[in-house]
Amino acid sequence: MKKTLLATAIAGALGASAAAQAATVYNQDGTQLDIYGNIQIAYKSVNDENGDARDEVFDNGSTVGFSGQHIINPGLTGYFKAEFEHRADEEKKGNGLGNGDQAYLGLKGNFGDARLGSWDPLMDDWIADPISNNEYFDVSDSSGAALNKFSDDVLYGTDDREGDKFQYMSPVWAGLQFAVGTQYKGDAEDENIRQDSNASLFGGLKYAVGAFSVAAVYDDLDNYDGEYASNGATYESGDQYGLTAQYTIDTLRIAAKAERFDSEQGDADADFYALGARYGYAFSDSFAGDLYAAYQYIDVDDGSEFLNGDDTANEIVGGMTYNISPAMYTFIEGALRDRSQDEGDGVAVGAVYSF
């Protein structure tokens, strides 16, 4: 998962990589509209399944976004966000903008936050991202295991984990916060791989005291259970569980994760145990950025295809960013995946300009 504009801003709050700078184009009578975005161009060389290094210059998630809010009354605010991706490394053809990224609307106030639309799964935000929400290379997670194949042409699910969602997130009470939501897939939707309409369930609980926080998340992946439209067979995908604890000291964040994909179809259970750290350095006014690294141990059932037949694997990813200005930075990253033929090992370098 690439670092998004939101993640860049969070990192900047830790004294890390340059944060996205939104430009307010309208702010009057309680209504505000902002425009923001970034350009991300990078080079990568990554080993394929045969151990051959394959390289390219590529777009690493360039985005244009719009956000706005309107104060309905002193305790209630309506808001929206819409982000669109564009390929900064290619000749511009067609309409210029490509796929949509996050897009949602909601209400927030003393009661909490209720949101409807498309955004990253809660499992990513609360469990995986504190470990390695990097520029390009991240450690694996239970979502990747859940998308592993039953056979050559049938997947456990789909990559559409973000859309058609509703979520309620509570206020923080004495350090305690919870979130609960659903993803609804109607039987008229093309991306629905089942034969019927269905609503999934996900939720999480977070507790913070001082510089320490812990979060737990569950997702029933229920939209990927049932009779598949592609071949008429019935499958049971499984469930996701995650637990992450993190501690911050000035600009240093240390995090630990335990994550599980509990499969209900064949031998495909996968457990992930990881440690991650990110440090926002500032050796001088002109030499600042982030240093970060993560280690993960993966344990899967015998016969699982997730590790290409292996039962265990060790992953190491790490990198460094350098802030050229408050709006621009460069990065270098590397990954060791411990796979057959060194598949997935590689390096990446790139530059980001945020506005």
Tab-separated table of C-alpha atoms in Angstrom:
chain	number	residue	atom	x	y	z
A	1	MET	CA	0.000	0.000	0.000
A	2	LYS	CA	1.460	3.309	-1.078
A	3	LYS	CA	1.682	6.246	1.224
A	4	THR	CA	-1.407	8.387	0.626
A	5	LEU	CA	-1.759	12.116	1.108
A	6	LEU	CA	-3.353	11.478	4.472
A	7	ALA	CA	-0.505	9.231	5.549
A	8	THR	CA	2.030	11.824	4.438
A	9	ALA	CA	0.293	14.410	6.591
A	10	ILE	CA	0.300	12.058	9.587
A	11	ALA	CA	4.002	11.390	9.093
A	12	GLY	CA	4.630	15.120	8.945
A	13	ALA	CA	2.907	15.523	12.295
A	14	LEU	CA	5.669	13.315	13.707
A	15	GLY	CA	8.318	15.638	12.315
A	16	ALA	CA	8.771	13.365	9.325
A	17	SER	CA	8.370	13.661	5.562
A	18	ALA	CA	6.974	16.858	4.128
A	19	ALA	CA	3.246	17.048	4.654
A	20	ALA	CA	0.664	17.831	2.035
A	21	GLN	CA	-0.293	21.493	2.025
A	22	ALA	CA	-3.934	22.083	1.183
A	23	ALA	CA	-4.877	25.402	-0.434
A	24	THR	CA	-8.126	26.909	0.799
A	25	VAL	CA	-9.981	28.356	-2.189
A	26	TYR	CA	-13.167	29.317	-0.339
A	27	ASN	CA	-13.909	29.950	3.330
A	28	GLN	CA	-16.992	31.971	4.142
A	29	ASP	CA	-20.079	31.677	6.335
A	30	GLY	CA	-18.974	28.344	7.797
A	31	THR	CA	-18.257	26.713	4.411
A	32	GLN	CA	-14.710	25.792	3.391
A	33	LEU	CA	-13.287	24.224	0.205
A	34	ASP	CA	-9.680	23.011	-0.142
A	35	ILE	CA	-7.646	21.710	-3.066
A	36	TYR	CA	-4.582	19.547	-2.513
A	37	GLY	CA	-2.507	16.884	-4.224
A	38	ASN	CA	0.919	15.540	-5.013
A	39	ILE	CA	3.183	14.318	-7.790
A	40	GLN	CA	5.071	11.082	-7.051
A	41	ILE	CA	7.552	9.718	-9.596
A	42	ALA	CA	9.872	6.837	-8.740
A	43	TYR	CA	12.225	4.176	-10.084
A	44	LYS	CA	12.139	0.562	-8.898
A	45	SER	CA	14.023	-2.665	-9.563
A	46	VAL	CA	12.236	-5.729	-8.141
A	47	ASN	CA	12.902	-9.446	-8.635
A	48	ASP	CA	10.174	-11.438	-10.398
A	49	GLU	CA	9.166	-15.079	-9.718
A	50	ASN	CA	12.248	-16.279	-11.649
A	51	GLY	CA	14.646	-14.113	-9.657
A	52	ASP	CA	15.207	-11.708	-12.544
A	53	ALA	CA	15.394	-8.011	-11.687
A	54	ARG	CA	12.684	-6.036	-13.502
A	55	ASP	CA	12.874	-2.249	-13.427
A	56	GLU	CA	10.815	0.746	-14.486
A	57	VAL	CA	10.145	4.417	-13.938
A	58	PHE	CA	6.602	4.638	-12.607
A	59	ASP	CA	3.969	6.803	-10.969
A	60	ASN	CA	3.833	6.022	-7.245
A	61	GLY	CA	0.342	7.336	-6.507
A	62	SER	CA	0.104	10.928	-7.768
A	63	THR	CA	-3.183	12.406	-6.609
A	64	VAL	CA	-5.393	15.477	-6.923
A	65	GLY	CA	-7.899	15.956	-4.123
A	66	PHE	CA	-10.770	18.173	-3.052
A	67	SER	CA	-12.162	18.457	0.453
A	68	GLY	CA	-14.767	20.649	2.037
A	69	GLN	CA	-16.887	21.168	5.101
A	70	HIS	CA	-19.879	23.180	6.204
A	71	ILE	CA	-20.769	24.011	9.797
A	72	ILE	CA	-24.452	23.096	10.069
A	73	ASN	CA	-24.619	24.188	13.715
A	74	PRO	CA	-21.993	24.590	16.485
A	75	GLY	CA	-22.056	20.833	17.240
A	76	LEU	CA	-22.508	19.402	13.750
A	77	THR	CA	-20.376	19.656	10.589
A	78	GLY	CA	-20.960	18.128	7.173
A	79	TYR	CA	-17.865	17.273	5.124
A	80	PHE	CA	-16.612	15.514	2.002
A	81	LYS	CA	-13.377	14.374	0.362
A	82	ALA	CA	-12.714	13.240	-3.226
A	83	GLU	CA	-9.296	12.129	-4.534
A	84	PHE	CA	-8.333	11.239	-8.110
A	85	GLU	CA	-5.176	9.523	-9.313
A	86	HIS	CA	-3.151	10.458	-12.382
A	87	ARG	CA	-0.051	8.906	-13.947
A	88	ALA	CA	2.711	11.475	-13.735
A	89	ASP	CA	5.288	9.308	-15.536
A	90	GLU	CA	3.380	8.809	-18.797
A	91	GLU	CA	2.420	10.914	-21.811
A	92	LYS	CA	-0.939	12.516	-21.135
A	93	LYS	CA	-3.786	11.059	-23.159
A	94	GLY	CA	-7.557	10.924	-22.753
A	95	ASN	CA	-9.050	12.781	-19.822
A	96	GLY	CA	-5.829	13.095	-17.818
A	97	LEU	CA	-7.207	11.840	-14.498
A	98	GLY	CA	-7.421	8.088	-13.937
A	99	ASN	CA	-9.061	6.041	-11.230
A	100	GLY	CA	-10.673	7.569	-8.193
A	101	ASP	CA	-9.039	7.036	-4.823
A	102	GLN	CA	-10.833	7.964	-1.608
A	103	ALA	CA	-14.251	9.592	-1.973
A	104	TYR	CA	-16.722	10.008	0.873
A	105	LEU	CA	-19.101	12.334	2.673
A	106	GLY	CA	-20.100	12.448	6.291
A	107	LEU	CA	-21.253	14.201	9.432
A	108	LYS	CA	-19.095	14.818	12.497
A	109	GLY	CA	-19.688	16.462	15.820
A	110	ASN	CA	-20.030	15.765	19.514
A	111	PHE	CA	-21.703	12.442	18.681
A	112	GLY	CA	-18.687	11.178	16.699
A	113	ASP	CA	-18.159	10.728	12.959
A	114	ALA	CA	-20.462	8.959	10.462
A	115	ARG	CA	-19.082	8.415	6.951
A	116	LEU	CA	-20.353	6.952	3.665
A	117	GLY	CA	-18.318	6.195	0.533
A	118	SER	CA	-14.876	4.783	-0.281
A	119	TRP	CA	-11.668	4.799	1.813
A	120	ASP	CA	-8.929	2.496	3.137
A	121	PRO	CA	-10.001	-0.528	5.228
A	122	LEU	CA	-9.918	-0.067	8.993
A	123	MET	CA	-7.508	-3.026	9.119
A	124	ASP	CA	-5.020	-0.940	7.125
A	125	ASP	CA	-5.478	2.314	9.033
A	126	TRP	CA	-5.319	0.938	12.578
A	127	ILE	CA	-3.293	-2.274	12.253
A	128	ALA	CA	-0.976	-2.359	9.218
A	129	ASP	CA	-0.077	1.319	8.704
A	130	PRO	CA	1.657	1.897	12.074
A	131	ILE	CA	4.160	-0.823	11.097
A	132	SER	CA	5.126	0.182	7.558
A	133	ASN	CA	3.083	2.782	5.728
A	134	ASN	CA	6.020	3.540	3.473
A	135	GLU	CA	6.492	5.108	0.051
A	136	TYR	CA	6.586	1.860	-1.961
A	137	PHE	CA	7.692	-1.258	-0.020
A	138	ASP	CA	5.597	-2.499	2.901
A	139	VAL	CA	5.529	-5.769	4.806
A	140	SER	CA	2.783	-8.224	3.832
A	141	ASP	CA	-0.542	-8.402	5.668
A	142	SER	CA	-3.680	-10.467	6.158
A	143	SER	CA	-5.447	-8.736	3.257
A	144	GLY	CA	-2.871	-10.182	0.872
A	145	ALA	CA	-3.404	-13.658	2.343
A	146	ALA	CA	-7.175	-13.279	2.006
A	147	LEU	CA	-6.774	-12.595	-1.720
A	148	ASN	CA	-4.782	-15.782	-2.304
A	149	LYS	CA	-6.170	-18.243	-4.874
A	150	PHE	CA	-8.328	-21.318	-4.399
A	151	SER	CA	-7.396	-22.362	-7.933
A	152	ASP	CA	-5.927	-20.893	-11.099
A	153	ASP	CA	-8.980	-18.777	-11.877
A	154	VAL	CA	-10.854	-18.234	-8.604
A	155	LEU	CA	-9.831	-15.793	-5.877
A	156	TYR	CA	-10.922	-15.691	-2.263
A	157	GLY	CA	-12.230	-12.236	-2.916
A	158	THR	CA	-11.616	-9.045	-4.826
A	159	ASP	CA	-9.401	-6.008	-4.486
A	160	ASP	CA	-12.499	-3.870	-3.911
A	161	ARG	CA	-12.059	-3.523	-0.148
A	162	GLU	CA	-12.632	0.242	-0.091
A	163	GLY	CA	-15.946	1.005	-1.794
A	164	ASP	CA	-19.631	0.965	-0.791
A	165	LYS	CA	-18.944	1.411	2.927
A	166	PHE	CA	-20.627	3.019	5.907
A	167	GLN	CA	-18.732	3.601	9.142
A	168	TYR	CA	-19.418	5.172	12.515
A	169	MET	CA	-16.470	6.252	14.677
A	170	SER	CA	-17.117	7.311	18.251
A	171	PRO	CA	-15.642	10.283	20.079
A	172	VAL	CA	-12.696	9.589	22.383
A	173	TRP	CA	-13.855	8.890	25.955
A	174	ALA	CA	-10.998	8.814	28.497
A	175	GLY	CA	-8.673	7.509	25.771
A	176	LEU	CA	-11.137	4.897	24.473
A	177	GLN	CA	-12.577	4.956	20.937
A	178	PHE	CA	-14.399	2.458	18.743
A	179	ALA	CA	-15.413	2.166	15.091
A	180	VAL	CA	-17.986	-0.094	13.443
A	181	GLY	CA	-19.075	-0.337	9.829
A	182	THR	CA	-20.268	-2.375	6.891
A	183	GLN	CA	-19.539	-2.807	3.194
A	184	TYR	CA	-22.681	-3.477	1.166
A	185	LYS	CA	-22.566	-5.180	-2.232
A	186	GLY	CA	-25.832	-5.327	-4.168
A	187	ASP	CA	-26.544	-8.071	-6.671
A	188	ALA	CA	-26.633	-5.501	-9.504
A	189	GLU	CA	-23.009	-4.448	-8.962
A	190	ASP	CA	-20.409	-5.752	-11.413
A	191	GLU	CA	-17.734	-6.091	-8.723
A	192	ASN	CA	-19.982	-8.315	-6.592
A	193	ILE	CA	-18.511	-11.818	-7.039
A	194	ARG	CA	-21.401	-13.456	-5.193
A	195	GLN	CA	-24.812	-14.374	-6.550
A	196	ASP	CA	-26.711	-12.249	-4.005
A	197	SER	CA	-26.686	-8.954	-2.136
A	198	ASN	CA	-24.739	-8.891	1.094
A	199	ALA	CA	-23.472	-6.627	3.887
A	200	SER	CA	-20.209	-7.363	5.685
A	201	LEU	CA	-19.225	-6.316	9.215
A	202	PHE	CA	-16.006	-4.736	10.445
A	203	GLY	CA	-15.100	-2.943	13.641
A	204	GLY	CA	-12.295	-1.897	15.916
A	205	LEU	CA	-11.414	-0.672	19.396
A	206	LYS	CA	-8.584	1.715	20.244
A	207	TYR	CA	-7.224	2.881	23.578
A	208	ALA	CA	-4.588	5.579	24.140
A	209	VAL	CA	-2.934	6.760	27.329
A	210	GLY	CA	-0.122	9.270	27.093
A	211	ALA	CA	2.312	8.224	24.364
A	212	PHE	CA	1.055	4.605	24.266
A	213	SER	CA	-1.863	3.278	22.227
A	214	VAL	CA	-3.274	-0.122	21.320
A	215	ALA	CA	-5.846	-1.034	18.648
A	216	ALA	CA	-7.746	-4.196	17.717
A	217	VAL	CA	-9.719	-4.737	14.484
A	218	TYR	CA	-11.983	-7.490	13.123
A	219	ASP	CA	-13.343	-7.904	9.574
A	220	ASP	CA	-15.637	-10.827	8.661
A	221	LEU	CA	-14.860	-10.587	4.888
A	222	ASP	CA	-18.425	-11.771	4.407
A	223	ASN	CA	-18.758	-10.313	0.913
A	224	TYR	CA	-16.369	-13.039	-0.267
A	225	ASP	CA	-18.384	-15.946	1.191
A	226	GLY	CA	-21.143	-17.695	-0.714
A	227	GLU	CA	-21.808	-18.893	-4.247
A	228	TYR	CA	-19.424	-17.305	-6.743
A	229	ALA	CA	-20.896	-15.982	-9.970
A	230	SER	CA	-17.834	-17.036	-11.993
A	231	ASN	CA	-18.221	-20.793	-11.571
A	232	GLY	CA	-21.266	-21.434	-9.363
A	233	ALA	CA	-19.163	-23.021	-6.599
A	234	THR	CA	-19.575	-22.119	-2.922
A	235	TYR	CA	-16.609	-20.782	-0.957
A	236	GLU	CA	-15.950	-19.603	2.591
A	237	SER	CA	-13.220	-16.988	2.663
A	238	GLY	CA	-12.535	-16.518	6.373
A	239	ASP	CA	-11.969	-13.694	8.853
A	240	GLN	CA	-9.326	-11.058	9.575
A	241	TYR	CA	-8.029	-10.209	13.046
A	242	GLY	CA	-5.428	-7.625	13.989
A	243	LEU	CA	-3.790	-6.147	17.091
A	244	THR	CA	-1.260	-3.293	17.082
A	245	ALA	CA	0.459	-1.424	19.911
A	246	GLN	CA	2.578	1.672	19.442
A	247	TYR	CA	4.599	4.098	21.535
A	248	THR	CA	5.938	7.508	20.565
A	249	ILE	CA	8.912	9.351	22.043
A	250	ASP	CA	9.303	12.810	20.512
A	251	THR	CA	9.664	11.996	16.785
A	252	LEU	CA	10.288	8.258	17.280
A	253	ARG	CA	7.395	5.808	16.846
A	254	ILE	CA	7.784	2.116	17.730
A	255	ALA	CA	5.010	-0.338	16.847
A	256	ALA	CA	4.296	-4.075	17.166
A	257	LYS	CA	1.660	-6.073	15.288
A	258	ALA	CA	-0.054	-9.469	15.428
A	259	GLU	CA	-2.354	-10.109	12.466
A	260	ARG	CA	-4.205	-13.218	11.279
A	261	PHE	CA	-6.175	-14.404	8.287
A	262	ASP	CA	-8.310	-17.264	9.607
A	263	SER	CA	-9.266	-19.210	6.493
A	264	GLU	CA	-12.407	-21.297	6.252
A	265	GLN	CA	-11.535	-22.748	2.861
A	266	GLY	CA	-8.647	-25.226	2.698
A	267	ASP	CA	-5.228	-24.831	4.288
A	268	ALA	CA	-4.682	-21.099	3.993
A	269	ASP	CA	-4.425	-19.705	7.550
A	270	ALA	CA	-1.705	-17.052	7.833
A	271	ASP	CA	-0.215	-15.302	10.874
A	272	PHE	CA	1.859	-12.112	10.741
A	273	TYR	CA	4.062	-10.823	13.593
A	274	ALA	CA	5.891	-7.543	13.003
A	275	LEU	CA	7.937	-4.770	14.579
A	276	GLY	CA	8.306	-1.352	13.008
A	277	ALA	CA	9.962	1.959	13.826
A	278	ARG	CA	9.955	5.421	12.253
A	279	TYR	CA	12.181	8.318	13.356
A	280	GLY	CA	11.829	11.907	12.187
A	281	TYR	CA	15.368	13.265	12.159
A	282	ALA	CA	16.485	16.891	11.923
A	283	PHE	CA	20.253	17.111	12.068
A	284	SER	CA	20.046	20.716	10.831
A	285	ASP	CA	17.568	23.092	9.213
A	286	SER	CA	18.634	21.781	5.795
A	287	PHE	CA	19.025	18.072	6.626
A	288	ALA	CA	15.814	16.462	7.860
A	289	GLY	CA	13.450	13.644	6.988
A	290	ASP	CA	12.518	10.133	8.144
A	291	LEU	CA	14.379	6.921	8.898
A	292	TYR	CA	12.211	3.796	9.081
A	293	ALA	CA	12.361	0.005	9.078
A	294	ALA	CA	10.167	-3.015	9.789
A	295	TYR	CA	10.708	-6.725	10.369
A	296	GLN	CA	7.977	-9.354	9.991
A	297	TYR	CA	7.714	-13.108	10.560
A	298	ILE	CA	5.007	-14.959	8.586
A	299	ASP	CA	3.685	-18.424	9.469
A	300	VAL	CA	1.199	-20.155	7.146
A	301	ASP	CA	-0.505	-23.545	6.943
A	302	ASP	CA	1.144	-26.374	5.039
A	303	GLY	CA	0.060	-26.165	1.425
A	304	SER	CA	-0.839	-22.475	1.488
A	305	GLU	CA	-0.054	-20.704	-1.773
A	306	PHE	CA	0.619	-17.379	-0.057
A	307	LEU	CA	4.343	-18.162	0.384
A	308	ASN	CA	4.527	-20.323	-2.768
A	309	GLY	CA	4.646	-23.543	-0.777
A	310	ASP	CA	6.908	-22.404	2.077
A	311	ASP	CA	5.620	-22.542	5.642
A	312	THR	CA	7.433	-19.486	7.027
A	313	ALA	CA	9.153	-16.338	5.793
A	314	ASN	CA	11.001	-13.328	7.196
A	315	GLU	CA	10.500	-9.877	5.686
A	316	ILE	CA	12.624	-6.765	6.145
A	317	VAL	CA	11.786	-3.381	4.618
A	318	GLY	CA	13.383	-0.045	5.299
A	319	GLY	CA	14.130	3.351	3.893
A	320	MET	CA	14.954	6.996	4.316
A	321	THR	CA	13.420	10.263	3.171
A	322	TYR	CA	15.142	13.614	2.778
A	323	ASN	CA	13.149	16.857	2.900
A	324	ILE	CA	14.227	19.219	0.127
A	325	SER	CA	11.631	21.776	1.262
A	326	PRO	CA	8.409	21.771	3.327
A	327	ALA	CA	6.577	20.615	0.188
A	328	MET	CA	9.137	18.336	-1.508
A	329	TYR	CA	11.145	15.265	-0.502
A	330	THR	CA	13.014	12.305	-1.942
A	331	PHE	CA	13.204	8.698	-0.712
A	332	ILE	CA	15.138	5.462	-1.051
A	333	GLU	CA	13.764	2.081	0.088
A	334	GLY	CA	14.664	-1.592	-0.022
A	335	ALA	CA	12.964	-4.920	0.702
A	336	LEU	CA	14.030	-8.505	1.446
A	337	ARG	CA	11.064	-10.932	1.204
A	338	ASP	CA	12.670	-14.347	1.937
A	339	ARG	CA	10.813	-15.943	-0.986
A	340	SER	CA	11.887	-18.569	-3.507
A	341	GLN	CA	14.205	-17.098	-6.175
A	342	ASP	CA	14.346	-13.913	-4.050
A	343	GLU	CA	10.981	-12.904	-5.501
A	344	GLY	CA	9.910	-9.459	-4.310
A	345	ASP	CA	13.388	-8.313	-3.227
A	346	GLY	CA	14.244	-4.913	-4.598
A	347	VAL	CA	15.026	-1.232	-4.265
A	348	ALA	CA	13.118	1.940	-5.089
A	349	VAL	CA	14.009	5.646	-5.234
A	350	GLY	CA	11.723	8.554	-5.939
A	351	ALA	CA	10.618	12.114	-5.390
A	352	VAL	CA	7.389	13.663	-4.096
A	353	TYR	CA	6.027	17.195	-4.426
A	354	SER	CA	2.943	17.963	-2.316
A	355	PHE	CA	0.636	20.940	-2.657
